[in-house]
PDB file of C-alpha atoms in Angstrom:
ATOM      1  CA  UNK A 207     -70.270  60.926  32.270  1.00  0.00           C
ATOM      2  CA  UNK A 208     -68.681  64.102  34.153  1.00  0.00           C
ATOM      3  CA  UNK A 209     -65.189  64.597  32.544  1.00  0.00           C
ATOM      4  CA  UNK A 210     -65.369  62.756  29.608  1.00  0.00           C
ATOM      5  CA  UNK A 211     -65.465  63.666  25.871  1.00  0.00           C
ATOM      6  CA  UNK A 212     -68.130  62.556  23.849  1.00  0.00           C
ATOM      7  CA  UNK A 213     -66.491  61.393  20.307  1.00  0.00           C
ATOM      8  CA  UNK A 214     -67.930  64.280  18.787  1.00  0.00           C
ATOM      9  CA  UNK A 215     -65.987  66.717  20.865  1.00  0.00           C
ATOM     10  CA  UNK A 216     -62.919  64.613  20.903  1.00  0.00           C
ATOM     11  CA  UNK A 217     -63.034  64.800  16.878  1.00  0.00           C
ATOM     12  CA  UNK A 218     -63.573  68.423  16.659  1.00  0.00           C
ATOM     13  CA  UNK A 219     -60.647  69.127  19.226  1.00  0.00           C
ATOM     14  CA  UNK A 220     -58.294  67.022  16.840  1.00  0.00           C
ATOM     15  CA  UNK A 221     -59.530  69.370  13.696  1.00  0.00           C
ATOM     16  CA  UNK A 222     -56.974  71.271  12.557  1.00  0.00           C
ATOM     17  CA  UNK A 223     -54.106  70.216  15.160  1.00  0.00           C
ATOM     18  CA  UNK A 224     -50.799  68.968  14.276  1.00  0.00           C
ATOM     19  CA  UNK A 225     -49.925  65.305  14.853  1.00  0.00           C
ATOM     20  CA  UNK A 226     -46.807  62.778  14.445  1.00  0.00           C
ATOM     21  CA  UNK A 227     -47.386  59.965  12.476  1.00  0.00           C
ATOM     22  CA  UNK A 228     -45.640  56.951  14.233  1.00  0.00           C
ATOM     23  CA  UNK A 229     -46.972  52.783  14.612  1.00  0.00           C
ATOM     24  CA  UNK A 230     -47.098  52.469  10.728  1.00  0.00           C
ATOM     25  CA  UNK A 231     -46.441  49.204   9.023  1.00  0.00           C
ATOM     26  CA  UNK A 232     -48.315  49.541   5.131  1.00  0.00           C
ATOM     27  CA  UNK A 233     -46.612  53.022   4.833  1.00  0.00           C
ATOM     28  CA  UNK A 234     -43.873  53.107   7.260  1.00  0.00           C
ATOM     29  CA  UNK A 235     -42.588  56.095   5.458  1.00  0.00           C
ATOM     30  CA  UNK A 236     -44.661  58.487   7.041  1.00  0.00           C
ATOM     31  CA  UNK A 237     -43.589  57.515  10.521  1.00  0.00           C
ATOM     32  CA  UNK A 238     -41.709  60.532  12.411  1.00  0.00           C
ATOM     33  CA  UNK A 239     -43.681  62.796  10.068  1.00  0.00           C
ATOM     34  CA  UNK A 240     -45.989  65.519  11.145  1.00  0.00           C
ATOM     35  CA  UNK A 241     -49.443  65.273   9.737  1.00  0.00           C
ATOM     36  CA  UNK A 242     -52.221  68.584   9.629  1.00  0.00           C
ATOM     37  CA  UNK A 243     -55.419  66.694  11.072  1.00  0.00           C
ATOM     38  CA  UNK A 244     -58.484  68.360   8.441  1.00  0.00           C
ATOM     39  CA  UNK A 245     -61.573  65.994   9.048  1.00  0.00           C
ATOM     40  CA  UNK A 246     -62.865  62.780  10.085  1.00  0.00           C
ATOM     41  CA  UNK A 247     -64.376  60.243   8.105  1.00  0.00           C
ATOM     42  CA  UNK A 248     -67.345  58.488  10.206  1.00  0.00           C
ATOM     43  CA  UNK A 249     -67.760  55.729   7.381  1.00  0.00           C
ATOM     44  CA  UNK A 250     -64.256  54.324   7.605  1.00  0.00           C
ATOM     45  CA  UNK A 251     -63.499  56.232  11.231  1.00  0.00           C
ATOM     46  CA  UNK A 252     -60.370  57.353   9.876  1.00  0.00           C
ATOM     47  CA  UNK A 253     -58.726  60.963  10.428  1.00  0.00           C
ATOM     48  CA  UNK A 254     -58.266  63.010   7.062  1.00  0.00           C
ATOM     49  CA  UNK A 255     -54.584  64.072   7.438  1.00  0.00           C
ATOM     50  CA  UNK A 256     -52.147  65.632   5.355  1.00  0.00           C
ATOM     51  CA  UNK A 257     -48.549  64.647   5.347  1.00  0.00           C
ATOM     52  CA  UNK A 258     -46.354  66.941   5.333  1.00  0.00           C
ATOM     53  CA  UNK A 259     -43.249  65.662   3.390  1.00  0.00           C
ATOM     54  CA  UNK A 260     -40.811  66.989   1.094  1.00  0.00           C
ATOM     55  CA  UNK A 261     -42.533  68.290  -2.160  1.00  0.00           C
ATOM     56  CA  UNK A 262     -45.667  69.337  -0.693  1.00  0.00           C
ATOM     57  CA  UNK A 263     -48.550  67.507   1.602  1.00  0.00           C
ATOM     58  CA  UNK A 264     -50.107  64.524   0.683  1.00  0.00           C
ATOM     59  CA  UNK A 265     -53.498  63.370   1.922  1.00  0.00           C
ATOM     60  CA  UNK A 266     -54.081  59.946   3.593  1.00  0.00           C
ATOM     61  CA  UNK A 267     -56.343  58.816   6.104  1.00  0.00           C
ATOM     62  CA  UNK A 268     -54.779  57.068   9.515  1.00  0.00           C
ATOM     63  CA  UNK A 269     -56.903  55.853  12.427  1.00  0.00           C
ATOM     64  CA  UNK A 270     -56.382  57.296  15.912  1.00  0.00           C
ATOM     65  CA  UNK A 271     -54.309  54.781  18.239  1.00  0.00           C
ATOM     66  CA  UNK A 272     -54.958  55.104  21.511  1.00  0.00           C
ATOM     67  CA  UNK A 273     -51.580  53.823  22.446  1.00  0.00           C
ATOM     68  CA  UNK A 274     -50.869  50.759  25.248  1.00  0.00           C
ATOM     69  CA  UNK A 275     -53.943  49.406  27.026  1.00  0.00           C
ATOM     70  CA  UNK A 276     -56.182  50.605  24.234  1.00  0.00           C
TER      71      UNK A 276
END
């Protein structure tokens, strides 16, 4: 389709941005934190982030949520 990404591009536009972390509930910590976005991981389709907190980054992977009306 005209206009649209293919997930492929929409991935590799994501690759190296910077993201807030918000909608957690397992590790609600990380919400209003800013995350580096490295890679995705097809197997799990999970984003490869790190987290940047106080005392350095720390890697986790978070799934994309495409907000209201998914």
């Amino acid at each position: 389709m005209a206009g649209y990404l293919t997930e492929s591009e929409a991935v590799s536009d994501l690759i190296g941005s910077t993201a807030l972390i918000t909608g957690l509930v397992r590790s609600a910590e990380f919400n209003g934190k800013l995350c580096r976005i490295e890679a995705f991981d097809p197997e799990v389709r999970r984003y490869v982030v790190s987290v940047f907190v106080e005392g350095g980054p720390v890697p986790a992977k978070l799934r994309l949520d495409a907000g209201p009306g998914k």
